[in-house]
mmCIF file of C-alpha atoms in Angstrom:
data_model
loop_
_atom_site.group_PDB
_atom_site.id
_atom_site.type_symbol
_atom_site.label_atom_id
_atom_site.label_comp_id
_atom_site.label_asym_id
_atom_site.label_seq_id
_atom_site.Cartn_x
_atom_site.Cartn_y
_atom_site.Cartn_z
ATOM 1 C CA MET A 1 2.099 9.473 -21.009
ATOM 2 C CA SER A 2 -1.530 9.318 -18.992
ATOM 3 C CA VAL A 3 -0.755 8.215 -15.480
ATOM 4 C CA LEU A 4 -2.807 4.902 -16.082
ATOM 5 C CA ASP A 5 0.379 4.087 -17.914
ATOM 6 C CA GLU A 6 2.522 4.833 -14.958
ATOM 7 C CA THR A 7 4.035 2.197 -12.674
ATOM 8 C CA TYR A 8 5.922 1.563 -9.576
ATOM 9 C CA THR A 9 8.441 -1.960 -9.422
ATOM 10 C CA LEU A 10 7.710 -4.050 -6.193
ATOM 11 C CA SER A 11 10.783 -4.825 -4.418
ATOM 12 C CA ASN A 12 10.203 -8.698 -6.480
ATOM 13 C CA GLY A 13 10.424 -6.763 -9.955
ATOM 14 C CA VAL A 14 6.441 -7.237 -10.397
ATOM 15 C CA GLU A 15 5.373 -3.733 -11.974
ATOM 16 C CA ILE A 16 1.819 -2.324 -10.378
ATOM 17 C CA PRO A 17 0.306 0.433 -11.922
ATOM 18 C CA ARG A 18 0.129 3.784 -9.844
ATOM 19 C CA LEU A 19 -3.706 4.048 -10.215
ATOM 20 C CA GLY A 20 -6.151 1.627 -9.715
ATOM 21 C CA LEU A 21 -9.586 0.924 -9.221
ATOM 22 C CA GLY A 22 -11.188 0.422 -5.727
ATOM 23 C CA THR A 23 -14.496 -1.803 -5.281
ATOM 24 C CA TRP A 24 -15.589 -1.896 -2.298
ATOM 25 C CA PHE A 25 -19.193 -1.225 -1.892
ATOM 26 C CA ILE A 26 -19.853 -2.054 -5.376
ATOM 27 C CA ASP A 27 -22.283 -4.707 -5.400
ATOM 28 C CA ASP A 28 -20.924 -8.241 -6.908
ATOM 29 C CA ASP A 29 -23.674 -8.209 -9.886
ATOM 30 C CA LYS A 30 -22.488 -4.584 -10.758
ATOM 31 C CA ALA A 31 -18.839 -5.376 -10.558
ATOM 32 C CA ALA A 32 -18.448 -6.907 -13.835
ATOM 33 C CA ASP A 33 -19.639 -3.384 -15.638
ATOM 34 C CA ALA A 34 -17.962 -1.522 -13.445
ATOM 35 C CA VAL A 35 -14.190 -3.033 -14.277
ATOM 36 C CA ARG A 36 -14.965 -3.363 -18.001
ATOM 37 C CA ALA A 37 -15.691 -0.013 -18.061
ATOM 38 C CA ALA A 38 -12.720 1.039 -16.035
ATOM 39 C CA VAL A 39 -10.394 -1.292 -18.231
ATOM 40 C CA ALA A 40 -12.200 0.854 -21.446
ATOM 41 C CA ILE A 41 -10.908 3.848 -20.011
ATOM 42 C CA GLY A 42 -7.520 2.661 -19.452
ATOM 43 C CA TYR A 43 -7.435 1.348 -15.922
ATOM 44 C CA ARG A 44 -5.052 -1.675 -15.489
ATOM 45 C CA ASN A 45 -4.783 -2.036 -11.522
ATOM 46 C CA ILE A 46 -7.854 -3.406 -10.355
ATOM 47 C CA ASP A 47 -8.580 -3.930 -6.268
ATOM 48 C CA THR A 48 -11.149 -6.431 -4.466
ATOM 49 C CA ALA A 49 -11.241 -8.524 -1.129
ATOM 50 C CA GLN A 50 -12.984 -11.184 0.211
ATOM 51 C CA ALA A 51 -14.858 -8.872 2.281
ATOM 52 C CA TYR A 52 -16.591 -6.900 -0.331
ATOM 53 C CA GLY A 53 -18.329 -9.927 -1.697
ATOM 54 C CA ASN A 54 -17.465 -9.022 -4.700
ATOM 55 C CA GLU A 55 -14.577 -11.554 -6.251
ATOM 56 C CA ARG A 56 -16.986 -13.122 -8.468
ATOM 57 C CA GLY A 57 -17.990 -10.311 -10.461
ATOM 58 C CA VAL A 58 -14.745 -8.566 -10.452
ATOM 59 C CA GLY A 59 -13.186 -11.758 -12.250
ATOM 60 C CA GLU A 60 -15.898 -11.777 -14.602
ATOM 61 C CA GLY A 61 -14.590 -8.365 -15.603
ATOM 62 C CA VAL A 62 -11.260 -9.081 -15.969
ATOM 63 C CA ARG A 63 -11.821 -12.084 -18.067
ATOM 64 C CA THR A 64 -14.131 -10.603 -20.042
ATOM 65 C CA SER A 65 -12.524 -7.548 -20.701
ATOM 66 C CA PRO A 66 -10.766 -6.989 -24.049
ATOM 67 C CA VAL A 67 -7.405 -6.276 -22.800
ATOM 68 C CA PRO A 68 -5.203 -9.391 -21.981
ATOM 69 C CA ARG A 69 -5.267 -10.834 -18.506
ATOM 70 C CA ASP A 70 -1.191 -10.292 -18.387
ATOM 71 C CA GLU A 71 -2.014 -6.164 -18.696
ATOM 72 C CA LEU A 72 -3.974 -6.427 -15.959
ATOM 73 C CA PHE A 73 -2.994 -6.050 -11.910
ATOM 74 C CA VAL A 74 -5.774 -8.000 -9.734
ATOM 75 C CA SER A 75 -5.442 -7.684 -6.037
ATOM 76 C CA SER A 76 -7.394 -9.692 -3.602
ATOM 77 C CA LYS A 77 -7.395 -9.850 0.624
ATOM 78 C CA LEU A 78 -7.711 -12.449 2.802
ATOM 79 C CA ALA A 79 -10.493 -11.923 5.223
ATOM 80 C CA ALA A 80 -9.557 -10.599 8.234
ATOM 81 C CA GLU A 81 -10.782 -13.012 10.774
ATOM 82 C CA ILE A 82 -8.351 -15.658 9.466
ATOM 83 C CA LYS A 83 -5.892 -15.959 11.365
ATOM 84 C CA ASP A 84 -4.581 -19.807 10.603
ATOM 85 C CA HIS A 85 -2.323 -21.087 8.189
ATOM 86 C CA ASP A 86 -4.681 -23.757 6.840
ATOM 87 C CA GLN A 87 -7.857 -21.552 6.476
ATOM 88 C CA ALA A 88 -5.720 -19.279 4.895
ATOM 89 C CA VAL A 89 -4.399 -21.860 2.381
ATOM 90 C CA ALA A 90 -8.364 -22.662 2.078
ATOM 91 C CA ALA A 91 -9.341 -18.905 1.481
ATOM 92 C CA ILE A 92 -6.736 -18.035 -0.841
ATOM 93 C CA ASP A 93 -7.832 -21.117 -3.057
ATOM 94 C CA GLY A 94 -11.306 -19.538 -2.573
ATOM 95 C CA SER A 95 -10.602 -16.169 -4.029
ATOM 96 C CA LEU A 96 -8.923 -17.883 -7.103
ATOM 97 C CA VAL A 97 -12.292 -19.805 -7.620
ATOM 98 C CA LYS A 98 -14.266 -16.988 -7.004
ATOM 99 C CA LEU A 99 -12.310 -14.917 -9.545
ATOM 100 C CA GLY A 100 -11.883 -17.775 -11.841
ATOM 101 C CA LEU A 101 -8.481 -16.903 -12.502
ATOM 102 C CA ASP A 102 -5.548 -18.914 -12.662
ATOM 103 C CA HIS A 103 -3.027 -16.389 -10.725
ATOM 104 C CA ILE A 104 -3.532 -13.439 -8.169
ATOM 105 C CA ASP A 105 -1.161 -10.384 -8.810
ATOM 106 C CA LEU A 106 -1.135 -9.281 -5.158
ATOM 107 C CA MET A 107 -2.937 -10.999 -2.237
ATOM 108 C CA LEU A 108 -2.952 -8.961 1.384
ATOM 109 C CA ILE A 109 -3.672 -9.952 4.609
ATOM 110 C CA HIS A 110 -6.751 -7.333 5.105
ATOM 111 C CA SER A 111 -6.100 -6.356 8.166
ATOM 112 C CA PRO A 112 -3.562 -7.042 11.645
ATOM 113 C CA GLN A 113 -6.870 -8.029 13.822
ATOM 114 C CA PRO A 114 -10.571 -9.262 12.933
ATOM 115 C CA TRP A 115 -12.896 -6.224 12.383
ATOM 116 C CA ASP A 116 -14.810 -6.722 15.482
ATOM 117 C CA ASP A 117 -11.655 -6.576 17.370
ATOM 118 C CA PHE A 118 -9.990 -3.839 15.254
ATOM 119 C CA GLY A 119 -6.868 -2.436 17.306
ATOM 120 C CA GLY A 120 -6.708 -5.267 19.625
ATOM 121 C CA ASP A 121 -3.895 -7.452 20.017
ATOM 122 C CA GLY A 122 -3.308 -11.549 20.717
ATOM 123 C CA TYR A 123 -3.018 -12.147 16.687
ATOM 124 C CA ASP A 124 0.328 -11.999 16.316
ATOM 125 C CA GLN A 125 0.869 -15.627 15.785
ATOM 126 C CA GLY A 126 -1.901 -15.879 13.685
ATOM 127 C CA ASN A 127 -0.627 -13.135 11.731
ATOM 128 C CA ARG A 128 2.583 -15.208 10.704
ATOM 129 C CA GLU A 129 0.350 -18.426 10.271
ATOM 130 C CA ALA A 130 -1.817 -16.340 7.121
ATOM 131 C CA TRP A 131 1.906 -15.029 6.295
ATOM 132 C CA ARG A 132 3.346 -18.570 5.699
ATOM 133 C CA ALA A 133 0.123 -19.253 3.602
ATOM 134 C CA LEU A 134 0.681 -16.673 1.369
ATOM 135 C CA GLU A 135 4.291 -17.023 1.339
ATOM 136 C CA GLU A 136 3.160 -20.790 -0.388
ATOM 137 C CA ALA A 137 0.914 -19.514 -2.572
ATOM 138 C CA HIS A 138 3.778 -16.958 -3.671
ATOM 139 C CA ARG A 139 6.325 -19.807 -4.276
ATOM 140 C CA ALA A 140 3.854 -21.465 -6.175
ATOM 141 C CA GLY A 141 3.279 -19.094 -8.638
ATOM 142 C CA ARG A 142 -0.311 -18.594 -7.790
ATOM 143 C CA VAL A 143 0.088 -15.288 -6.316
ATOM 144 C CA ARG A 144 2.412 -13.197 -8.006
ATOM 145 C CA SER A 145 3.072 -10.609 -5.208
ATOM 146 C CA ILE A 146 2.027 -10.531 -1.612
ATOM 147 C CA GLY A 147 1.529 -7.859 1.292
ATOM 148 C CA VAL A 148 -0.807 -6.861 3.974
ATOM 149 C CA SER A 149 -3.248 -3.876 4.801
ATOM 150 C CA ASN A 150 -3.773 -1.865 7.736
ATOM 151 C CA PHE A 151 -0.668 -2.952 9.320
ATOM 152 C CA GLN A 152 1.083 -0.719 11.932
ATOM 153 C CA GLN A 153 5.135 -1.154 12.544
ATOM 154 C CA HIS A 154 4.524 -3.245 15.354
ATOM 155 C CA ASP A 155 2.780 -5.763 12.405
ATOM 156 C CA LEU A 156 5.057 -5.669 10.173
ATOM 157 C CA GLU A 157 7.771 -6.373 12.472
ATOM 158 C CA ASN A 158 5.894 -9.265 13.717
ATOM 159 C CA ILE A 159 5.614 -10.586 10.123
ATOM 160 C CA LEU A 160 9.341 -10.163 9.328
ATOM 161 C CA GLN A 161 10.379 -12.006 12.444
ATOM 162 C CA GLY A 162 9.642 -15.073 10.371
ATOM 163 C CA ALA A 163 9.272 -14.106 6.614
ATOM 164 C CA THR A 164 10.922 -15.606 4.028
ATOM 165 C CA VAL A 165 9.557 -12.589 1.918
ATOM 166 C CA VAL A 166 9.480 -9.259 2.912
ATOM 167 C CA PRO A 167 5.701 -7.752 2.300
ATOM 168 C CA HIS A 168 5.875 -6.189 -1.160
ATOM 169 C CA VAL A 169 2.902 -3.905 -0.113
ATOM 170 C CA ASN A 170 0.972 -2.213 2.710
ATOM 171 C CA GLN A 171 -2.384 -0.479 1.964
ATOM 172 C CA LEU A 172 -3.598 1.692 4.075
ATOM 173 C CA LEU A 173 -5.382 4.557 4.786
ATOM 174 C CA VAL A 174 -3.737 8.110 3.364
ATOM 175 C CA HIS A 175 -5.508 11.293 2.149
ATOM 176 C CA ALA A 176 -5.202 14.611 2.655
ATOM 177 C CA GLY A 177 -6.104 15.170 6.591
ATOM 178 C CA ASN A 178 -4.450 11.603 7.534
ATOM 179 C CA THR A 179 -1.076 10.855 6.418
ATOM 180 C CA PRO A 180 0.890 8.701 8.505
ATOM 181 C CA PHE A 181 4.460 10.040 7.996
ATOM 182 C CA GLU A 182 6.304 7.516 10.412
ATOM 183 C CA LEU A 183 4.310 4.606 8.785
ATOM 184 C CA LEU A 184 4.849 5.594 5.487
ATOM 185 C CA ALA A 185 8.791 6.100 6.082
ATOM 186 C CA TYR A 186 9.032 2.856 7.871
ATOM 187 C CA CYS A 187 7.601 1.232 4.993
ATOM 188 C CA GLU A 188 9.735 2.885 2.665
ATOM 189 C CA SER A 189 13.218 1.504 4.732
ATOM 190 C CA LYS A 190 11.685 -1.803 4.084
ATOM 191 C CA GLN A 191 11.070 -1.407 0.394
ATOM 192 C CA ILE A 192 7.596 -1.950 1.088
ATOM 193 C CA LEU A 193 5.241 0.159 -1.281
ATOM 194 C CA VAL A 194 1.980 1.593 0.494
ATOM 195 C CA GLU A 195 -1.107 1.849 -1.696
ATOM 196 C CA ALA A 196 -3.800 4.376 -0.502
ATOM 197 C CA TYR A 197 -7.026 3.346 -0.077
ATOM 198 C CA SER A 198 -9.998 5.922 0.268
ATOM 199 C CA PRO A 199 -7.499 8.829 -1.060
ATOM 200 C CA ILE A 200 -9.991 11.164 -1.415
ATOM 201 C CA ALA A 201 -11.240 10.381 2.291
ATOM 202 C CA HIS A 202 -14.686 10.954 3.314
ATOM 203 C CA GLY A 203 -17.318 13.550 4.894
ATOM 204 C CA SER A 204 -15.613 16.937 5.824
ATOM 205 C CA ILE A 205 -12.184 16.756 3.744
ATOM 206 C CA LEU A 206 -14.245 17.430 0.348
ATOM 207 C CA GLN A 207 -15.618 20.683 2.158
ATOM 208 C CA ASN A 208 -12.375 21.666 3.636
ATOM 209 C CA ALA A 209 -11.738 25.430 2.586
ATOM 210 C CA GLU A 210 -8.083 24.852 2.434
ATOM 211 C CA VAL A 211 -8.249 22.269 0.012
ATOM 212 C CA GLN A 212 -10.801 23.437 -1.685
ATOM 213 C CA ALA A 213 -8.453 26.654 -2.356
ATOM 214 C CA VAL A 214 -5.500 24.648 -3.360
ATOM 215 C CA ALA A 215 -7.706 22.714 -5.569
ATOM 216 C CA ALA A 216 -8.962 26.034 -7.181
ATOM 217 C CA LYS A 217 -5.098 27.037 -7.917
ATOM 218 C CA TYR A 218 -4.641 24.215 -10.220
ATOM 219 C CA GLY A 219 -7.922 23.960 -11.921
ATOM 220 C CA VAL A 220 -8.889 20.805 -10.683
ATOM 221 C CA SER A 221 -11.381 19.006 -8.127
ATOM 222 C CA VAL A 222 -11.056 18.377 -4.695
ATOM 223 C CA PRO A 223 -11.001 14.527 -5.671
ATOM 224 C CA GLN A 224 -8.284 15.217 -8.458
ATOM 225 C CA LEU A 225 -6.453 17.013 -5.687
ATOM 226 C CA CYS A 226 -6.449 14.454 -2.999
ATOM 227 C CA ILE A 227 -5.792 11.634 -5.671
ATOM 228 C CA ARG A 228 -2.239 13.884 -7.168
ATOM 229 C CA TYR A 229 -1.351 14.131 -3.460
ATOM 230 C CA THR A 230 -1.356 10.347 -2.613
ATOM 231 C CA LEU A 231 0.386 10.009 -6.043
ATOM 232 C CA GLN A 232 3.515 12.491 -4.958
ATOM 233 C CA LEU A 233 3.555 10.544 -1.565
ATOM 234 C CA GLY A 234 5.173 7.866 -3.793
ATOM 235 C CA THR A 235 1.869 5.501 -3.117
ATOM 236 C CA VAL A 236 -0.525 3.632 -5.489
ATOM 237 C CA SER A 237 -4.160 5.688 -5.457
ATOM 238 C CA LEU A 238 -6.825 3.112 -5.215
ATOM 239 C CA PRO A 239 -9.673 5.544 -5.508
ATOM 240 C CA LYS A 240 -13.058 3.875 -5.386
ATOM 241 C CA THR A 241 -16.644 4.304 -7.751
ATOM 242 C CA ALA A 242 -18.774 2.391 -10.090
ATOM 243 C CA ASN A 243 -19.550 5.528 -11.935
ATOM 244 C CA PRO A 244 -17.267 6.147 -15.138
ATOM 245 C CA ASP A 245 -17.810 9.774 -15.487
ATOM 246 C CA HIS A 246 -15.889 9.629 -11.961
ATOM 247 C CA MET A 247 -13.163 6.753 -12.991
ATOM 248 C CA ARG A 248 -12.476 9.673 -16.181
ATOM 249 C CA SER A 249 -12.106 12.297 -13.930
ATOM 250 C CA ASN A 250 -9.714 10.449 -10.934
ATOM 251 C CA ALA A 251 -7.594 9.355 -14.042
ATOM 252 C CA GLU A 252 -7.160 13.412 -15.297
ATOM 253 C CA VAL A 253 -4.543 13.857 -12.545
ATOM 254 C CA ASP A 254 -1.578 14.528 -14.872
ATOM 255 C CA PHE A 255 -0.616 18.256 -12.998
ATOM 256 C CA GLU A 256 2.242 18.720 -10.310
ATOM 257 C CA ILE A 257 1.462 20.121 -6.977
ATOM 258 C CA SER A 258 4.516 22.565 -5.594
ATOM 259 C CA GLY A 259 6.595 21.551 -2.888
ATOM 260 C CA ASP A 260 4.906 24.426 -0.582
ATOM 261 C CA ASP A 261 1.166 23.261 -1.854
ATOM 262 C CA MET A 262 2.012 19.432 -0.501
ATOM 263 C CA ASP A 263 3.246 20.988 2.910
ATOM 264 C CA VAL A 264 -0.386 22.692 3.023
ATOM 265 C CA LEU A 265 -1.874 19.028 2.659
ATOM 266 C CA ARG A 266 0.451 17.087 4.610
ATOM 267 C CA GLY A 267 0.000 19.590 7.334
ATOM 268 C CA LEU A 268 -4.270 18.799 7.326
ATOM 269 C CA ARG A 269 -5.361 17.255 10.487
ATOM 270 C CA ASP A 270 -9.112 16.278 9.093
ATOM 271 C CA VAL A 271 -10.296 13.096 10.236
ATOM 272 C CA ASP A 272 -13.823 13.532 10.300
ATOM 273 C CA TYR A 273 -15.393 10.686 8.519
ATOM 274 C CA GLY A 274 -19.101 11.174 8.307
ATOM 275 C CA GLU A 275 -21.391 8.432 8.170
ATOM 276 C CA HIS A 276 -18.282 6.214 7.499
ATOM 277 C CA SER A 277 -17.403 6.683 10.976
ATOM 278 C CA VAL A 278 -19.083 3.650 12.278
ATOM 279 C CA PHE A 279 -16.182 1.520 10.040
ATOM 280 C CA PRO A 280 -13.010 0.427 12.005
ATOM 281 C CA VAL A 281 -10.409 1.650 9.889
ATOM 282 C CA TYR A 282 -12.107 5.397 9.920
ATOM 283 C CA GLY A 283 -11.680 5.036 13.996
ATOM 284 C CA GLY A 284 -15.130 3.311 15.180
ATOM 285 C CA LYS A 285 -14.244 0.377 16.896
#
């Protein structure tokens, strides 16, 4: 059985494939081809966001693939700037229209703060308002599961204060060199599944001698090792690519990293994101 056939079960009983396709930086006019290629290879988990500007293309790829809609898991995210109930309601409607789908399998709040104030405060009430809109869409069956992204423990506790639904997912920056152990443990304690975005990291991790040595031991590439690492942490792994060869390679991770080597990777502290450092989630502000 390939990793592409493996799933986790969310706290509400919905199954989510363990390996997905991230679509950040895939242009809208190229997204449909990327999705169709991924589905042909065997991917069943497709992740997009309002901020990516490619929901239309992703939806086209989903609708025109030969695989039935109910066999695909499609995620999107509310724009980080939306911290208001009515705006969130309208934005959820907007995503469904752009995707051209009658339901979304997972909808997230993209960030606890707007991107231009990432890490700032004063958004607790707004996040609760946006969450209420997601809960309503979930109750109505238009969104099968709901969650958050980039939420720290405080942000999760804030949501939980008045929530009728505990977030099913928290999508986080997780990779060898950046493993947020305490936050992962907190999410597990609340039955919140973590999705790892950018599992292959950026920049220097690909040239890290320790990572290269571990990859060589298993006869795999550094990206394959990094994806496998996030899977063995118990997260959904969401490598992003529009290249079908990379999609295939990213799914060839049916090997097991030993406990000792997992410890080596857990101990890495390598967070030089190179050109991507300008993005808030990679430390820029």
